[in-house]
Structure formats: structure tokens, C-alpha cells
Amino acid sequence: MKLRTIFLPAIILLLTACREPPYSTRIQSQSASLPVKQLPDYQCQGEIPQPLQEKLKDYRLAQEEDFVNSIRQYARETSVKLTCSIFTADFNGDGAKDYAMLLVNKNLSEDSKGRNAFRFQLLINRDNGNFGTAAVRNYTKANQATDGIVYTSMRLKPAKEKGAASRERFPFKPGTVEWESFINNPVIELWRALPMTPNRQPQDLNISTLAFCSEFFYFVEENRETTSEQISKKITEEKSTTSESKGKDSSVNRRLKTFSVCN
């Protein structure tokens, strides 16, 4: 099975707002922003950054051996990095380093049902030494998992790269506001297994099940994206706003956007 087949989106798009309480930030223009703090830049593997260690004291970053065997084996066969646990990027566009992480519960042995075995967490730098959680997904340990517990995979699409937008049936059309927002921002793609059992566990641990859906996380400007009927008008307004705002000190509200695409 080729990787592009696994990730191929369906025609039906499950487009939703963030499932957690909506997370938004107000971004000052570059001339008004605070100095960027010196934080580590991790891509795929690393350590929990020092300012987050207390906040995440019950968790550790997932290691390659924490992933279920089917993911590790498929990664070896395709030479694709599928066992990453941390990415650094400026997700909300304020010039500060943010982090997306896959974390394993250190106290898993104390929870016989494994209800919070591991989690995905997107943490936004507030530029004052603190981080806010923009998104979190908690996972229950799969009963059939005997070698590894993590049954999702996290990937980063850097800003200005197409990533999933280059796939044949990507739901946003080139030139639309939605497509431009996806291209211009860093995006996290997270596998979402389907079908699931009533206990919120994957029905099996085959790659075709674990990678059946992908959930995407990225920040967009408030009220910049709209329905397809208004796209043309919105693009015109955006060009006008850009022209008028040159040289001015301004701020922008940005909110987290998520959507899921299934095969």
C-alpha cells in the first residue's frame, strides 16, 4: 500500500471548528512584538522544553518504541517519518516558538484501563514564559496493543509548502481563501483511526485503519475565511486591506482551525 493511498482524502469533508473550546490569540504587528525567547527548535524528536516541564510533569515525549508495531514497520518500509513526537513552529504567527507534541502518560501502569495512555497537545507560546493549550486529544490504550501503545502519527507541514494540498482530492480549491490559508501557515496533520469501538479504541491496528482519517490543525485570521459564495469578494477585500495597511502598526486576531478528511 502506498502512503499517498493511505492519506488520500475523501470527497466528503468533515469541516468543523476546534472541538475544544475555541482558542484564539491577538497578534501584534512585528514592530510591537516582544523579543522572541530562546527556546529549542525540535523537528520530530527532542525533549520537553524547560518552560513546559512542570505543566507536563505527568507526561514524557513518545519514543519510537512507544508506537505500535504496524506504524514502526510501515515507517521502515516507506522511509517516511511516522514516529515523531515534537515539532516546533510559529503556529499562530506572533513570532514566538510554539510546540506540537505526542506525549505518553508516565503513570500508565496505575490506570488499569489506560484511559489516558497518550495524548496530542498543541501549545502556544504567550511570549511571557507561559504556554496555553490550543488543542488536546487524549487516547485510550488499545486492548490489542501488546508492543507499543501510540496508534496515531503526527506530521508537520511547514508554512508556504503545499503538503496535503497537493493531493488529488484535497477539498480546498487553489486560489480560494481556504486554500491560501492552508498553504501559508504551518499545519499539523494527525492520524485518526476509523472505525472505532464504543470504548474509543481502534477496531484493529492495521495501517489502513489507523490512517483512515487525518485531522489538521492550524491558525487562520479571524473572519478571513468564509463560504465559497463570498470567496471572490473576500479576496478583493484582502488585497485592499493589505494595500491600505502598509506601514501601519496593526494587530490581528487568529483562531485555531481544525478539519478532518477520511478515505
mmCIF file with all atom_site columns, C-alpha atoms in Angstrom, residues 101-232:
data_model
loop_
_atom_site.group_PDB
_atom_site.id
_atom_site.type_symbol
_atom_site.label_atom_id
_atom_site.label_alt_id
_atom_site.label_comp_id
_atom_site.label_asym_id
_atom_site.label_entity_id
_atom_site.label_seq_id
_atom_site.pdbx_PDB_ins_code
_atom_site.Cartn_x
_atom_site.Cartn_y
_atom_site.Cartn_z
_atom_site.occupancy
_atom_site.B_iso_or_equiv
_atom_site.pdbx_formal_charge
_atom_site.auth_seq_id
_atom_site.auth_comp_id
_atom_site.auth_asym_id
_atom_site.auth_atom_id
_atom_site.pdbx_PDB_model_num
ATOM 1   C CA . MET A 1 101 ? 3.708   17.082 20.892 1.00 0.00 ? 101 MET A CA 1
ATOM 2   C CA . LEU A 1 102 ? 2.763   13.438 21.237 1.00 0.00 ? 102 LEU A CA 1
ATOM 3   C CA . LEU A 1 103 ? 3.040   12.579 24.927 1.00 0.00 ? 103 LEU A CA 1
ATOM 4   C CA . VAL A 1 104 ? 2.931   9.292  26.839 1.00 0.00 ? 104 VAL A CA 1
ATOM 5   C CA . ASN A 1 105 ? 1.464   9.100  30.342 1.00 0.00 ? 105 ASN A CA 1
ATOM 6   C CA . LYS A 1 106 ? 4.219   8.305  32.850 1.00 0.00 ? 106 LYS A CA 1
ATOM 7   C CA . ASN A 1 107 ? 1.633   6.812  35.232 1.00 0.00 ? 107 ASN A CA 1
ATOM 8   C CA . LEU A 1 108 ? 0.030   4.462  32.722 1.00 0.00 ? 108 LEU A CA 1
ATOM 9   C CA . SER A 1 109 ? 0.640   1.420  34.930 1.00 0.00 ? 109 SER A CA 1
ATOM 10  C CA . GLU A 1 110 ? -1.543  2.986  37.644 1.00 0.00 ? 110 GLU A CA 1
ATOM 11  C CA . ASP A 1 111 ? -4.507  3.237  35.274 1.00 0.00 ? 111 ASP A CA 1
ATOM 12  C CA . SER A 1 112 ? -5.572  -0.332 34.553 1.00 0.00 ? 112 SER A CA 1
ATOM 13  C CA . LYS A 1 113 ? -7.951  0.782  31.788 1.00 0.00 ? 113 LYS A CA 1
ATOM 14  C CA . GLY A 1 114 ? -5.390  3.006  30.091 1.00 0.00 ? 114 GLY A CA 1
ATOM 15  C CA . ARG A 1 115 ? -7.917  5.786  29.589 1.00 0.00 ? 115 ARG A CA 1
ATOM 16  C CA . ASN A 1 116 ? -5.254  8.482  29.174 1.00 0.00 ? 116 ASN A CA 1
ATOM 17  C CA . ALA A 1 117 ? -2.451  6.374  27.757 1.00 0.00 ? 117 ALA A CA 1
ATOM 18  C CA . PHE A 1 118 ? -1.121  9.110  25.490 1.00 0.00 ? 118 PHE A CA 1
ATOM 19  C CA . ARG A 1 119 ? -2.126  12.469 24.073 1.00 0.00 ? 119 ARG A CA 1
ATOM 20  C CA . PHE A 1 120 ? -1.578  15.018 21.344 1.00 0.00 ? 120 PHE A CA 1
ATOM 21  C CA . GLN A 1 121 ? -1.145  18.579 22.599 1.00 0.00 ? 121 GLN A CA 1
ATOM 22  C CA . LEU A 1 122 ? -0.649  21.853 20.728 1.00 0.00 ? 122 LEU A CA 1
ATOM 23  C CA . LEU A 1 123 ? 0.883   24.509 22.975 1.00 0.00 ? 123 LEU A CA 1
ATOM 24  C CA . ILE A 1 124 ? 1.058   28.189 22.071 1.00 0.00 ? 124 ILE A CA 1
ATOM 25  C CA . ASN A 1 125 ? 3.784   30.483 23.435 1.00 0.00 ? 125 ASN A CA 1
ATOM 26  C CA . ARG A 1 126 ? 2.267   33.522 25.136 1.00 0.00 ? 126 ARG A CA 1
ATOM 27  C CA . ASP A 1 127 ? 5.670   35.233 24.948 1.00 0.00 ? 127 ASP A CA 1
ATOM 28  C CA . ASN A 1 128 ? 5.807   35.690 28.724 1.00 0.00 ? 128 ASN A CA 1
ATOM 29  C CA . GLY A 1 129 ? 7.288   32.345 29.715 1.00 0.00 ? 129 GLY A CA 1
ATOM 30  C CA . ASN A 1 130 ? 3.902   30.624 29.732 1.00 0.00 ? 130 ASN A CA 1
ATOM 31  C CA . PHE A 1 131 ? 2.171   28.396 27.222 1.00 0.00 ? 131 PHE A CA 1
ATOM 32  C CA . GLY A 1 132 ? -1.524  27.958 26.541 1.00 0.00 ? 132 GLY A CA 1
ATOM 33  C CA . THR A 1 133 ? -3.074  24.733 25.252 1.00 0.00 ? 133 THR A CA 1
ATOM 34  C CA . ALA A 1 134 ? -4.723  25.334 21.891 1.00 0.00 ? 134 ALA A CA 1
ATOM 35  C CA . ALA A 1 135 ? -5.738  21.718 21.277 1.00 0.00 ? 135 ALA A CA 1
ATOM 36  C CA . VAL A 1 136 ? -5.512  18.383 23.056 1.00 0.00 ? 136 VAL A CA 1
ATOM 37  C CA . ARG A 1 137 ? -6.568  14.863 22.095 1.00 0.00 ? 137 ARG A CA 1
ATOM 38  C CA . ASN A 1 138 ? -6.480  12.120 24.726 1.00 0.00 ? 138 ASN A CA 1
ATOM 39  C CA . TYR A 1 139 ? -6.244  8.466  23.710 1.00 0.00 ? 139 TYR A CA 1
ATOM 40  C CA . THR A 1 140 ? -7.255  5.220  25.393 1.00 0.00 ? 140 THR A CA 1
ATOM 41  C CA . LYS A 1 141 ? -4.857  2.295  25.194 1.00 0.00 ? 141 LYS A CA 1
ATOM 42  C CA . ALA A 1 142 ? -5.955  -0.259 22.610 1.00 0.00 ? 142 ALA A CA 1
ATOM 43  C CA . ASN A 1 143 ? -6.705  -3.679 24.087 1.00 0.00 ? 143 ASN A CA 1
ATOM 44  C CA . GLN A 1 144 ? -4.881  -5.409 21.249 1.00 0.00 ? 144 GLN A CA 1
ATOM 45  C CA . ALA A 1 145 ? -1.717  -3.288 21.673 1.00 0.00 ? 145 ALA A CA 1
ATOM 46  C CA . THR A 1 146 ? 0.989   -5.590 23.024 1.00 0.00 ? 146 THR A CA 1
ATOM 47  C CA . ASP A 1 147 ? 4.057   -3.938 21.513 1.00 0.00 ? 147 ASP A CA 1
ATOM 48  C CA . GLY A 1 148 ? 3.796   -0.157 21.811 1.00 0.00 ? 148 GLY A CA 1
ATOM 49  C CA . ILE A 1 149 ? 0.757   1.964  22.700 1.00 0.00 ? 149 ILE A CA 1
ATOM 50  C CA . VAL A 1 150 ? 0.745   5.015  20.377 1.00 0.00 ? 150 VAL A CA 1
ATOM 51  C CA . TYR A 1 151 ? -1.535  4.355  17.402 1.00 0.00 ? 151 TYR A CA 1
ATOM 52  C CA . THR A 1 152 ? -1.502  7.769  15.733 1.00 0.00 ? 152 THR A CA 1
ATOM 53  C CA . SER A 1 153 ? 1.130   9.619  13.717 1.00 0.00 ? 153 SER A CA 1
ATOM 54  C CA . MET A 1 154 ? 1.902   13.343 13.708 1.00 0.00 ? 154 MET A CA 1
ATOM 55  C CA . ARG A 1 155 ? 3.401   15.268 10.800 1.00 0.00 ? 155 ARG A CA 1
ATOM 56  C CA . LEU A 1 156 ? 4.237   18.950 10.238 1.00 0.00 ? 156 LEU A CA 1
ATOM 57  C CA . LYS A 1 157 ? 3.590   20.872 7.024  1.00 0.00 ? 157 LYS A CA 1
ATOM 58  C CA . PRO A 1 158 ? 5.832   23.967 7.141  1.00 0.00 ? 158 PRO A CA 1
ATOM 59  C CA . ALA A 1 159 ? 4.431   27.350 6.123  1.00 0.00 ? 159 ALA A CA 1
ATOM 60  C CA . LYS A 1 160 ? 4.487   28.099 2.374  1.00 0.00 ? 160 LYS A CA 1
ATOM 61  C CA . GLU A 1 161 ? 4.536   24.397 1.458  1.00 0.00 ? 161 GLU A CA 1
ATOM 62  C CA . LYS A 1 162 ? 1.582   22.619 -0.124 1.00 0.00 ? 162 LYS A CA 1
ATOM 63  C CA . GLY A 1 163 ? 1.656   19.396 1.879  1.00 0.00 ? 163 GLY A CA 1
ATOM 64  C CA . ALA A 1 164 ? -1.763  17.751 1.768  1.00 0.00 ? 164 ALA A CA 1
ATOM 65  C CA . ALA A 1 165 ? -2.980  20.487 -0.609 1.00 0.00 ? 165 ALA A CA 1
ATOM 66  C CA . SER A 1 166 ? -1.126  18.718 -3.435 1.00 0.00 ? 166 SER A CA 1
ATOM 67  C CA . ARG A 1 167 ? -3.221  15.570 -3.042 1.00 0.00 ? 167 ARG A CA 1
ATOM 68  C CA . GLU A 1 168 ? -5.602  14.757 -5.834 1.00 0.00 ? 168 GLU A CA 1
ATOM 69  C CA . ARG A 1 169 ? -8.869  15.347 -3.972 1.00 0.00 ? 169 ARG A CA 1
ATOM 70  C CA . PHE A 1 170 ? -7.839  17.959 -1.424 1.00 0.00 ? 170 PHE A CA 1
ATOM 71  C CA . PRO A 1 171 ? -11.120 19.738 -0.512 1.00 0.00 ? 171 PRO A CA 1
ATOM 72  C CA . PHE A 1 172 ? -9.975  23.366 -0.924 1.00 0.00 ? 172 PHE A CA 1
ATOM 73  C CA . LYS A 1 173 ? -9.576  24.686 -4.463 1.00 0.00 ? 173 LYS A CA 1
ATOM 74  C CA . PRO A 1 174 ? -6.427  26.614 -5.480 1.00 0.00 ? 174 PRO A CA 1
ATOM 75  C CA . GLY A 1 175 ? -6.916  30.373 -5.290 1.00 0.00 ? 175 GLY A CA 1
ATOM 76  C CA . THR A 1 176 ? -9.591  30.296 -2.600 1.00 0.00 ? 176 THR A CA 1
ATOM 77  C CA . VAL A 1 177 ? -9.149  31.909 0.798  1.00 0.00 ? 177 VAL A CA 1
ATOM 78  C CA . GLU A 1 178 ? -9.273  28.483 2.475  1.00 0.00 ? 178 GLU A CA 1
ATOM 79  C CA . TRP A 1 179 ? -6.557  27.080 0.201  1.00 0.00 ? 179 TRP A CA 1
ATOM 80  C CA . GLU A 1 180 ? -4.290  30.104 0.698  1.00 0.00 ? 180 GLU A CA 1
ATOM 81  C CA . SER A 1 181 ? -4.689  29.917 4.492  1.00 0.00 ? 181 SER A CA 1
ATOM 82  C CA . PHE A 1 182 ? -3.722  26.262 4.472  1.00 0.00 ? 182 PHE A CA 1
ATOM 83  C CA . ILE A 1 183 ? -0.677  26.865 2.264  1.00 0.00 ? 183 ILE A CA 1
ATOM 84  C CA . ASN A 1 184 ? 0.612   29.939 4.088  1.00 0.00 ? 184 ASN A CA 1
ATOM 85  C CA . ASN A 1 185 ? 0.531   28.535 7.617  1.00 0.00 ? 185 ASN A CA 1
ATOM 86  C CA . PRO A 1 186 ? 2.304   25.685 9.410  1.00 0.00 ? 186 PRO A CA 1
ATOM 87  C CA . VAL A 1 187 ? -0.137  22.777 9.758  1.00 0.00 ? 187 VAL A CA 1
ATOM 88  C CA . ILE A 1 188 ? -0.133  19.695 11.965 1.00 0.00 ? 188 ILE A CA 1
ATOM 89  C CA . GLU A 1 189 ? -1.611  16.535 10.467 1.00 0.00 ? 189 GLU A CA 1
ATOM 90  C CA . LEU A 1 190 ? -2.688  13.858 12.927 1.00 0.00 ? 190 LEU A CA 1
ATOM 91  C CA . TRP A 1 191 ? -3.887  10.372 12.019 1.00 0.00 ? 191 TRP A CA 1
ATOM 92  C CA . ARG A 1 192 ? -7.362  9.486  13.301 1.00 0.00 ? 192 ARG A CA 1
ATOM 93  C CA . ALA A 1 193 ? -8.330  5.815  13.318 1.00 0.00 ? 193 ALA A CA 1
ATOM 94  C CA . LEU A 1 194 ? -11.620 4.610  11.901 1.00 0.00 ? 194 LEU A CA 1
ATOM 95  C CA . PRO A 1 195 ? -13.647 2.563  12.645 1.00 0.00 ? 195 PRO A CA 1
ATOM 96  C CA . MET A 1 196 ? -13.516 2.870  16.428 1.00 0.00 ? 196 MET A CA 1
ATOM 97  C CA . THR A 1 197 ? -15.024 0.675  19.133 1.00 0.00 ? 197 THR A CA 1
ATOM 98  C CA . PRO A 1 198 ? -17.585 2.014  21.652 1.00 0.00 ? 198 PRO A CA 1
ATOM 99  C CA . ASN A 1 199 ? -14.658 2.333  24.093 1.00 0.00 ? 199 ASN A CA 1
ATOM 100 C CA . ARG A 1 200 ? -12.929 4.808  21.764 1.00 0.00 ? 200 ARG A CA 1
ATOM 101 C CA . GLN A 1 201 ? -10.285 2.347  20.642 1.00 0.00 ? 201 GLN A CA 1
ATOM 102 C CA . PRO A 1 202 ? -9.349  1.492  17.041 1.00 0.00 ? 202 PRO A CA 1
ATOM 103 C CA . GLN A 1 203 ? -11.098 -1.614 15.797 1.00 0.00 ? 203 GLN A CA 1
ATOM 104 C CA . ASP A 1 204 ? -7.710  -3.027 14.800 1.00 0.00 ? 204 ASP A CA 1
ATOM 105 C CA . LEU A 1 205 ? -4.133  -1.812 14.472 1.00 0.00 ? 205 LEU A CA 1
ATOM 106 C CA . ASN A 1 206 ? -3.755  -2.171 10.719 1.00 0.00 ? 206 ASN A CA 1
ATOM 107 C CA . ILE A 1 207 ? -2.302  0.872  8.958  1.00 0.00 ? 207 ILE A CA 1
ATOM 108 C CA . SER A 1 208 ? -5.405  1.124  6.780  1.00 0.00 ? 208 SER A CA 1
ATOM 109 C CA . THR A 1 209 ? -7.462  1.610  9.970  1.00 0.00 ? 209 THR A CA 1
ATOM 110 C CA . LEU A 1 210 ? -5.068  3.876  11.874 1.00 0.00 ? 210 LEU A CA 1
ATOM 111 C CA . ALA A 1 211 ? -4.540  6.218  8.901  1.00 0.00 ? 211 ALA A CA 1
ATOM 112 C CA . PHE A 1 212 ? -8.106  6.125  7.601  1.00 0.00 ? 212 PHE A CA 1
ATOM 113 C CA . CYS A 1 213 ? -8.668  9.759  8.615  1.00 0.00 ? 213 CYS A CA 1
ATOM 114 C CA . SER A 1 214 ? -6.406  12.760 9.094  1.00 0.00 ? 214 SER A CA 1
ATOM 115 C CA . GLU A 1 215 ? -7.153  15.732 11.321 1.00 0.00 ? 215 GLU A CA 1
ATOM 116 C CA . PHE A 1 216 ? -5.487  19.059 10.524 1.00 0.00 ? 216 PHE A CA 1
ATOM 117 C CA . PHE A 1 217 ? -4.650  21.864 12.972 1.00 0.00 ? 217 PHE A CA 1
ATOM 118 C CA . TYR A 1 218 ? -3.603  25.396 12.008 1.00 0.00 ? 218 TYR A CA 1
ATOM 119 C CA . PHE A 1 219 ? -4.325  29.052 12.783 1.00 0.00 ? 219 PHE A CA 1
ATOM 120 C CA . VAL A 1 220 ? -6.230  31.426 10.499 1.00 0.00 ? 220 VAL A CA 1
ATOM 121 C CA . GLU A 1 221 ? -7.084  35.097 10.728 1.00 0.00 ? 221 GLU A CA 1
ATOM 122 C CA . GLU A 1 222 ? -10.454 35.777 12.350 1.00 0.00 ? 222 GLU A CA 1
ATOM 123 C CA . ASN A 1 223 ? -13.267 36.282 9.855  1.00 0.00 ? 223 ASN A CA 1
ATOM 124 C CA . ARG A 1 224 ? -10.925 35.983 6.868  1.00 0.00 ? 224 ARG A CA 1
ATOM 125 C CA . GLU A 1 225 ? -12.278 32.614 5.753  1.00 0.00 ? 225 GLU A CA 1
ATOM 126 C CA . THR A 1 226 ? -15.845 32.435 4.606  1.00 0.00 ? 226 THR A CA 1
ATOM 127 C CA . THR A 1 227 ? -18.191 30.460 2.413  1.00 0.00 ? 227 THR A CA 1
ATOM 128 C CA . SER A 1 228 ? -17.363 29.695 -1.205 1.00 0.00 ? 228 SER A CA 1
ATOM 129 C CA . GLU A 1 229 ? -20.026 32.168 -2.396 1.00 0.00 ? 229 GLU A CA 1
ATOM 130 C CA . GLN A 1 230 ? -18.114 35.005 -0.746 1.00 0.00 ? 230 GLN A CA 1
ATOM 131 C CA . ILE A 1 231 ? -14.582 33.940 -1.684 1.00 0.00 ? 231 ILE A CA 1
ATOM 132 C CA . SER A 1 232 ? -14.193 36.311 -4.654 1.00 0.00 ? 232 SER A CA 1
#
